[in-house]
PDB file of C-alpha atoms and ligand atoms in Angstrom:
ATOM      1  CA  MET A   1      66.230 109.968  91.335  1.00 45.00           C
ATOM      2  CA  ASN A   2      66.779 110.512  87.649  1.00 50.00           C
ATOM      3  CA  PRO A   3      65.926 107.230  85.815  1.00 48.00           C
ATOM      4  CA  THR A   4      69.272 107.255  83.958  1.00 50.00           C
ATOM      5  CA  THR A   5      71.044 106.890  87.288  1.00 69.00           C
ATOM      6  CA  ASP A   6      69.018 103.869  88.369  1.00 86.00           C
ATOM      7  CA  PHE A   7      71.655 101.188  87.843  1.00 97.00           C
ATOM      8  CA  VAL A   8      70.871  97.467  87.820  1.00 98.00           C
ATOM      9  CA  HIS A   9      72.471  96.442  91.102  1.00 98.00           C
ATOM     10  CA  VAL A  10      72.654  94.152  94.106  1.00 98.00           C
ATOM     11  CA  PHE A  11      72.407  95.512  97.642  1.00 98.00           C
ATOM     12  CA  ASP A  12      73.350  93.178 100.477  1.00 98.00           C
ATOM     13  CA  PRO A  13      72.709  94.929 103.819  1.00 98.00           C
ATOM     14  CA  GLY A  14      75.370  92.826 105.589  1.00 98.00           C
ATOM     15  CA  THR A  15      75.451  92.036 109.292  1.00 98.00           C
ATOM     16  CA  ASP A  16      78.135  94.351 110.696  1.00 96.00           C
ATOM     17  CA  THR A  17      77.020  97.970 110.783  1.00 93.00           C
ATOM     18  CA  ALA A  18      80.380  98.997 112.282  1.00 94.00           C
ATOM     19  CA  ARG A  19      82.060  98.287 108.939  1.00 96.00           C
ATOM     20  CA  PRO A  20      81.797 100.867 106.157  1.00 97.00           C
ATOM     21  CA  PRO A  21      79.643  99.736 103.241  1.00 98.00           C
ATOM     22  CA  VAL A  22      81.581  98.577 100.201  1.00 98.00           C
ATOM     23  CA  LEU A  23      80.827  99.767  96.673  1.00 99.00           C
ATOM     24  CA  LEU A  24      81.834  96.980  94.275  1.00 99.00           C
ATOM     25  CA  LEU A  25      82.785  98.025  90.731  1.00 99.00           C
ATOM     26  CA  HIS A  26      83.453  95.189  88.313  1.00 98.00           C
ATOM     27  CA  GLY A  27      85.781  95.011  85.302  1.00 98.00           C
ATOM     28  CA  THR A  28      84.847  94.940  81.607  1.00 98.00           C
ATOM     29  CA  GLY A  29      82.547  91.998  80.870  1.00 98.00           C
ATOM     30  CA  GLY A  30      81.586  91.550  84.516  1.00 98.00           C
ATOM     31  CA  ASP A  31      78.302  92.294  86.204  1.00 98.00           C
ATOM     32  CA  GLU A  32      76.808  93.118  89.593  1.00 98.00           C
ATOM     33  CA  THR A  33      77.404  89.589  90.918  1.00 98.00           C
ATOM     34  CA  ASP A  34      81.104  89.348  89.989  1.00 97.00           C
ATOM     35  CA  LEU A  35      82.778  90.949  92.967  1.00 98.00           C
ATOM     36  CA  LEU A  36      80.302  89.851  95.664  1.00 98.00           C
ATOM     37  CA  PRO A  37      82.515  86.919  96.772  1.00 98.00           C
ATOM     38  CA  LEU A  38      85.595  89.190  96.870  1.00 98.00           C
ATOM     39  CA  GLY A  39      83.674  91.812  98.838  1.00 98.00           C
ATOM     40  CA  ARG A  40      82.562  89.209 101.375  1.00 98.00           C
ATOM     41  CA  MET A  41      86.131  87.930 101.751  1.00 98.00           C
ATOM     42  CA  VAL A  42      87.823  91.309 102.226  1.00 98.00           C
ATOM     43  CA  ALA A  43      85.074  92.958 104.288  1.00 98.00           C
ATOM     44  CA  PRO A  44      83.129  90.214 106.104  1.00 98.00           C
ATOM     45  CA  GLY A  45      79.752  91.417 107.314  1.00 98.00           C
ATOM     46  CA  ALA A  46      79.900  94.777 105.502  1.00 98.00           C
ATOM     47  CA  ALA A  47      76.953  96.027 103.471  1.00 98.00           C
ATOM     48  CA  LEU A  48      77.693  95.594  99.748  1.00 98.00           C
ATOM     49  CA  LEU A  49      76.404  97.829  96.984  1.00 98.00           C
ATOM     50  CA  SER A  50      77.199  96.441  93.561  1.00 98.00           C
ATOM     51  CA  PRO A  51      75.973  98.176  90.381  1.00 98.00           C
ATOM     52  CA  ARG A  52      76.313  96.840  86.842  1.00 98.00           C
ATOM     53  CA  GLY A  53      78.159  99.029  84.358  1.00 98.00           C
ATOM     54  CA  PRO A  54      75.483 100.539  82.049  1.00 98.00           C
ATOM     55  CA  VAL A  55      77.601 100.685  78.857  1.00 98.00           C
ATOM     56  CA  LEU A  56      77.837  97.690  76.529  1.00 98.00           C
ATOM     57  CA  GLU A  57      80.986  97.045  74.474  1.00 97.00           C
ATOM     58  CA  ASN A  58      80.285  94.099  72.176  1.00 96.00           C
ATOM     59  CA  GLY A  59      77.809  92.855  74.772  1.00 97.00           C
ATOM     60  CA  MET A  60      80.244  93.332  77.673  1.00 98.00           C
ATOM     61  CA  PRO A  61      79.117  95.649  80.491  1.00 98.00           C
ATOM     62  CA  ARG A  62      81.447  98.546  81.381  1.00 98.00           C
ATOM     63  CA  PHE A  63      81.094 101.723  83.404  1.00 98.00           C
ATOM     64  CA  PHE A  64      82.034 104.096  80.550  1.00 98.00           C
ATOM     65  CA  ARG A  65      82.964 104.100  76.886  1.00 98.00           C
ATOM     66  CA  ARG A  66      86.501 103.765  75.588  1.00 97.00           C
ATOM     67  CA  LEU A  67      87.937 104.602  72.196  1.00 96.00           C
ATOM     68  CA  ALA A  68      90.530 101.800  72.362  1.00 93.00           C
ATOM     69  CA  GLU A  69      92.098  99.696  75.085  1.00 89.00           C
ATOM     70  CA  GLY A  70      93.473 102.157  77.632  1.00 89.00           C
ATOM     71  CA  VAL A  71      92.120 105.182  75.699  1.00 94.00           C
ATOM     72  CA  PHE A  72      89.059 106.594  77.418  1.00 97.00           C
ATOM     73  CA  ASP A  73      86.171 108.619  76.044  1.00 98.00           C
ATOM     74  CA  GLU A  74      86.674 111.232  78.749  1.00 98.00           C
ATOM     75  CA  GLU A  75      83.450 113.091  78.063  1.00 98.00           C
ATOM     76  CA  ASP A  76      81.504 109.871  78.529  1.00 98.00           C
ATOM     77  CA  LEU A  77      83.593 109.035  81.604  1.00 98.00           C
ATOM     78  CA  ARG A  78      82.676 112.394  83.189  1.00 98.00           C
ATOM     79  CA  ARG A  79      78.969 111.894  82.525  1.00 98.00           C
ATOM     80  CA  ARG A  80      78.918 108.258  83.681  1.00 98.00           C
ATOM     81  CA  THR A  81      80.889 109.160  86.797  1.00 98.00           C
ATOM     82  CA  ASP A  82      78.305 111.791  87.698  1.00 98.00           C
ATOM     83  CA  ASP A  83      75.475 109.287  87.056  1.00 98.00           C
ATOM     84  CA  LEU A  84      77.197 106.768  89.325  1.00 98.00           C
ATOM     85  CA  ALA A  85      77.641 109.448  92.002  1.00 98.00           C
ATOM     86  CA  ASP A  86      73.876 110.160  91.839  1.00 98.00           C
ATOM     87  CA  PHE A  87      73.151 106.449  92.120  1.00 98.00           C
ATOM     88  CA  ILE A  88      75.426 106.159  95.185  1.00 98.00           C
ATOM     89  CA  ARG A  89      73.779 109.138  96.904  1.00 98.00           C
ATOM     90  CA  GLY A  90      70.330 107.692  96.134  1.00 97.00           C
ATOM     91  CA  ALA A  91      71.330 104.261  97.473  1.00 97.00           C
ATOM     92  CA  GLN A  92      72.747 105.832 100.646  1.00 97.00           C
ATOM     93  CA  ALA A  93      69.452 107.618 101.268  1.00 97.00           C
ATOM     94  CA  ARG A  94      67.343 104.555 100.396  1.00 96.00           C
ATOM     95  CA  HIS A  95      69.280 102.094 102.524  1.00 96.00           C
ATOM     96  CA  GLY A  96      70.449 104.483 105.235  1.00 96.00           C
ATOM     97  CA  ILE A  97      74.121 103.679 104.724  1.00 97.00           C
ATOM     98  CA  ALA A  98      77.248 105.761 105.317  1.00 97.00           C
ATOM     99  CA  ALA A  99      79.740 106.852 102.667  1.00 97.00           C
ATOM    100  CA  PRO A 100      81.008 103.654 101.025  1.00 98.00           C
ATOM    101  CA  VAL A 101      84.541 102.531 100.386  1.00 98.00           C
ATOM    102  CA  ALA A 102      84.958 101.572  96.737  1.00 99.00           C
ATOM    103  CA  LEU A 103      86.503  98.282  95.689  1.00 99.00           C
ATOM    104  CA  GLY A 104      87.052  98.437  91.953  1.00 98.00           C
ATOM    105  CA  PHE A 105      88.801  96.143  89.497  1.00 98.00           C
ATOM    106  CA  SER A 106      90.130  97.336  86.134  1.00 98.00           C
ATOM    107  CA  ASN A 107      87.347  99.319  84.413  1.00 98.00           C
ATOM    108  CA  GLY A 108      85.615  99.527  87.807  1.00 98.00           C
ATOM    109  CA  ALA A 109      88.825 100.801  89.436  1.00 98.00           C
ATOM    110  CA  ASN A 110      89.122 103.428  86.712  1.00 98.00           C
ATOM    111  CA  ILE A 111      85.656 104.830  87.348  1.00 98.00           C
ATOM    112  CA  ALA A 112      86.378 104.683  91.094  1.00 98.00           C
ATOM    113  CA  ALA A 113      89.463 106.865  90.490  1.00 98.00           C
ATOM    114  CA  SER A 114      87.271 109.224  88.494  1.00 98.00           C
ATOM    115  CA  LEU A 115      84.691 109.295  91.336  1.00 98.00           C
ATOM    116  CA  LEU A 116      87.451 110.270  93.770  1.00 98.00           C
ATOM    117  CA  LEU A 117      88.586 113.148  91.577  1.00 98.00           C
ATOM    118  CA  ARG A 118      85.143 114.431  90.501  1.00 98.00           C
ATOM    119  CA  HIS A 119      83.249 113.866  93.753  1.00 98.00           C
ATOM    120  CA  PRO A 120      85.676 114.325  96.651  1.00 97.00           C
ATOM    121  CA  GLY A 121      84.122 113.223  99.938  1.00 96.00           C
ATOM    122  CA  LEU A 122      81.582 110.894  98.334  1.00 98.00           C
ATOM    123  CA  LEU A 123      83.745 107.834  98.972  1.00 98.00           C
ATOM    124  CA  ARG A 124      85.216 107.103 102.362  1.00 97.00           C
ATOM    125  CA  GLY A 125      88.160 105.500 100.583  1.00 98.00           C
ATOM    126  CA  ALA A 126      88.959 103.364  97.569  1.00 98.00           C
ATOM    127  CA  ALA A 127      90.785 100.127  96.817  1.00 99.00           C
ATOM    128  CA  LEU A 128      91.822 100.414  93.184  1.00 99.00           C
ATOM    129  CA  LEU A 129      92.915  97.114  91.673  1.00 98.00           C
ATOM    130  CA  ARG A 130      94.748  97.560  88.318  1.00 98.00           C
ATOM    131  CA  ALA A 131      93.660 101.190  87.869  1.00 98.00           C
ATOM    132  CA  MET A 132      94.856 103.803  85.359  1.00 98.00           C
ATOM    133  CA  VAL A 133      94.911 107.606  85.341  1.00 98.00           C
ATOM    134  CA  PRO A 134      91.323 108.480  84.344  1.00 97.00           C
ATOM    135  CA  PHE A 135      91.846 111.975  82.878  1.00 97.00           C
ATOM    136  CA  ARG A 136      94.619 113.526  80.779  1.00 94.00           C
ATOM    137  CA  GLU A 137      94.167 116.939  82.371  1.00 93.00           C
ATOM    138  CA  ALA A 138      95.410 117.836  85.832  1.00 89.00           C
ATOM    139  CA  THR A 139      92.906 117.985  88.658  1.00 88.00           C
ATOM    140  CA  ASP A 140      92.326 120.541  91.391  1.00 92.00           C
ATOM    141  CA  ALA A 141      90.335 118.098  93.569  1.00 95.00           C
ATOM    142  CA  ARG A 142      91.281 117.927  97.263  1.00 97.00           C
ATOM    143  CA  LEU A 143      91.216 114.488  98.843  1.00 97.00           C
ATOM    144  CA  ASP A 144      92.790 115.213 102.205  1.00 97.00           C
ATOM    145  CA  GLY A 145      92.174 112.329 104.596  1.00 91.00           C
ATOM    146  CA  THR A 146      90.833 109.953 101.906  1.00 97.00           C
ATOM    147  CA  LYS A 147      92.590 106.593 102.018  1.00 98.00           C
ATOM    148  CA  VAL A 148      93.442 104.868  98.765  1.00 98.00           C
ATOM    149  CA  LEU A 149      94.919 101.423  98.179  1.00 98.00           C
ATOM    150  CA  LEU A 150      96.414 101.023  94.719  1.00 98.00           C
ATOM    151  CA  LEU A 151      97.414  97.517  93.647  1.00 98.00           C
ATOM    152  CA  SER A 152      99.213  97.308  90.308  1.00 98.00           C
ATOM    153  CA  GLY A 153     100.774  94.452  88.374  1.00 98.00           C
ATOM    154  CA  ALA A 154     104.429  94.866  87.315  1.00 98.00           C
ATOM    155  CA  ALA A 155     103.675  92.790  84.200  1.00 98.00           C
ATOM    156  CA  ASP A 156     100.216  94.220  83.485  1.00 98.00           C
ATOM    157  CA  PRO A 157      99.797  94.375  79.664  1.00 96.00           C
ATOM    158  CA  ILE A 158      96.906  96.892  80.005  1.00 96.00           C
ATOM    159  CA  VAL A 159      98.253  99.297  82.640  1.00 97.00           C
ATOM    160  CA  PRO A 160     101.905 100.288  82.081  1.00 96.00           C
ATOM    161  CA  PRO A 161     103.805 100.727  85.395  1.00 95.00           C
ATOM    162  CA  ALA A 162     104.424 104.422  84.596  1.00 97.00           C
ATOM    163  CA  ASN A 163     100.666 104.973  84.371  1.00 97.00           C
ATOM    164  CA  SER A 164      99.871 103.521  87.795  1.00 98.00           C
ATOM    165  CA  GLU A 165     102.837 105.464  89.276  1.00 98.00           C
ATOM    166  CA  ARG A 166     101.335 108.609  87.802  1.00 98.00           C
ATOM    167  CA  LEU A 167      97.917 107.788  89.276  1.00 98.00           C
ATOM    168  CA  ALA A 168      99.517 107.340  92.713  1.00 98.00           C
ATOM    169  CA  ARG A 169     101.155 110.772  92.342  1.00 98.00           C
ATOM    170  CA  VAL A 170      97.940 112.455  91.140  1.00 97.00           C
ATOM    171  CA  LEU A 171      96.060 111.112  94.182  1.00 98.00           C
ATOM    172  CA  GLU A 172      98.891 111.950  96.600  1.00 97.00           C
ATOM    173  CA  ASP A 173      99.218 115.468  95.223  1.00 97.00           C
ATOM    174  CA  ALA A 174      95.466 115.872  95.846  1.00 97.00           C
ATOM    175  CA  GLY A 175      96.104 114.971  99.508  1.00 97.00           C
ATOM    176  CA  ALA A 176      94.943 111.328  99.581  1.00 98.00           C
ATOM    177  CA  ALA A 177      96.742 108.831 101.830  1.00 98.00           C
ATOM    178  CA  VAL A 178      97.877 106.395  99.144  1.00 98.00           C
ATOM    179  CA  LYS A 179      99.342 102.937  99.682  1.00 98.00           C
ATOM    180  CA  HIS A 180     100.681 101.698  96.359  1.00 98.00           C
ATOM    181  CA  HIS A 181     101.907  98.135  95.943  1.00 98.00           C
ATOM    182  CA  VAL A 182     103.362  96.923  92.658  1.00 98.00           C
ATOM    183  CA  LEU A 183     102.857  93.155  92.656  1.00 98.00           C
ATOM    184  CA  PRO A 184     104.739  90.602  90.532  1.00 98.00           C
ATOM    185  CA  LEU A 185     101.586  89.968  88.520  1.00 98.00           C
ATOM    186  CA  GLY A 186      99.701  90.857  85.345  1.00 98.00           C
ATOM    187  CA  HIS A 187      96.182  92.297  85.063  1.00 98.00           C
ATOM    188  CA  SER A 188      94.424  89.382  86.802  1.00 98.00           C
ATOM    189  CA  LEU A 189      93.869  89.332  90.528  1.00 98.00           C
ATOM    190  CA  SER A 190      95.566  86.909  92.909  1.00 97.00           C
ATOM    191  CA  GLN A 191      95.594  85.897  96.566  1.00 98.00           C
ATOM    192  CA  MET A 192      98.069  88.756  97.161  1.00 98.00           C
ATOM    193  CA  ASP A 193      95.429  91.278  96.093  1.00 98.00           C
ATOM    194  CA  LEU A 194      92.935  89.644  98.381  1.00 98.00           C
ATOM    195  CA  ALA A 195      95.230  89.626 101.440  1.00 98.00           C
ATOM    196  CA  LEU A 196      96.427  93.223 100.945  1.00 98.00           C
ATOM    197  CA  THR A 197      92.891  94.504 100.391  1.00 98.00           C
ATOM    198  CA  ARG A 198      91.551  92.669 103.436  1.00 98.00           C
ATOM    199  CA  ASP A 199      94.314  94.094 105.670  1.00 98.00           C
ATOM    200  CA  TRP A 200      93.798  97.600 104.298  1.00 98.00           C
ATOM    201  CA  MET A 201      90.025  97.368 104.869  1.00 97.00           C
ATOM    202  CA  VAL A 202      90.575  96.417 108.521  1.00 94.00           C
ATOM    203  CA  ALA A 203      92.785  99.469 109.073  1.00 90.00           C
ATOM    204  CA  LEU A 204      90.409 101.833 107.231  1.00 89.00           C
TER     205      LEU A 204
HETATM  206  C1  MLT B   1      89.383 100.356  80.787  1.00 97.52           C
HETATM  207  O1  MLT B   1      88.921 100.459  79.658  1.00 97.52           O
HETATM  208  O2  MLT B   1      88.810 100.777  81.791  1.00 97.52           O
HETATM  209  C2  MLT B   1      90.725  99.704  80.915  1.00 97.52           C
HETATM  210  O3  MLT B   1      91.288  99.535  79.663  1.00 97.52           O
HETATM  211  C3  MLT B   1      90.630  98.407  81.645  1.00 97.52           C
HETATM  212  C4  MLT B   1      89.747  97.424  80.945  1.00 97.52           C
HETATM  213  O4  MLT B   1      88.561  97.497  81.092  1.00 97.52           O
HETATM  214  O5  MLT B   1      90.272  96.573  80.218  1.00 97.52           O
END
């Protein structure tokens, strides 16, 4: 593996090999330990693979650079997405695990959306919590059969409702089976996110 794709990470092999492994992708300022409790709640027994975002913004880990809040450095996003894809493939080979389902929050959900579009087939599915459209340009990716859960907040100050609607359409137009719920919430997660994600994981 290329050393630049060797992310600091946690791998928990889990106890239930029937469940797909879960790739946990934290939000800005989080790290590889942040989403472990959420992962264990929504996918009990599943293997968990949780990398730390390699970019620092004022000391806060992220998965890619941004020019301003909600304005992405798309060139960096492409490169970091490909690095993360290499890391995932390497981890699958090392640990002998199947294609993971991503569970991403905020910045982590945004790179998960980018992974779906740039590396179709790498993820078994993705739960995107407070995600935005990752790229300005249209995509020709095909995601037929890939399941996506998109949980947005109606009062999210970072992700305008029109943006998450657009993301749902982009993924649907690419053939993904998208379930989009707009919750009466802001950017932070709640018990509703947890319950919906857990139910969606069971049906995956
Ligand atoms: C991002 O930069 O990915 C989004 O603005 C979400 C965030 O991290 O605040």
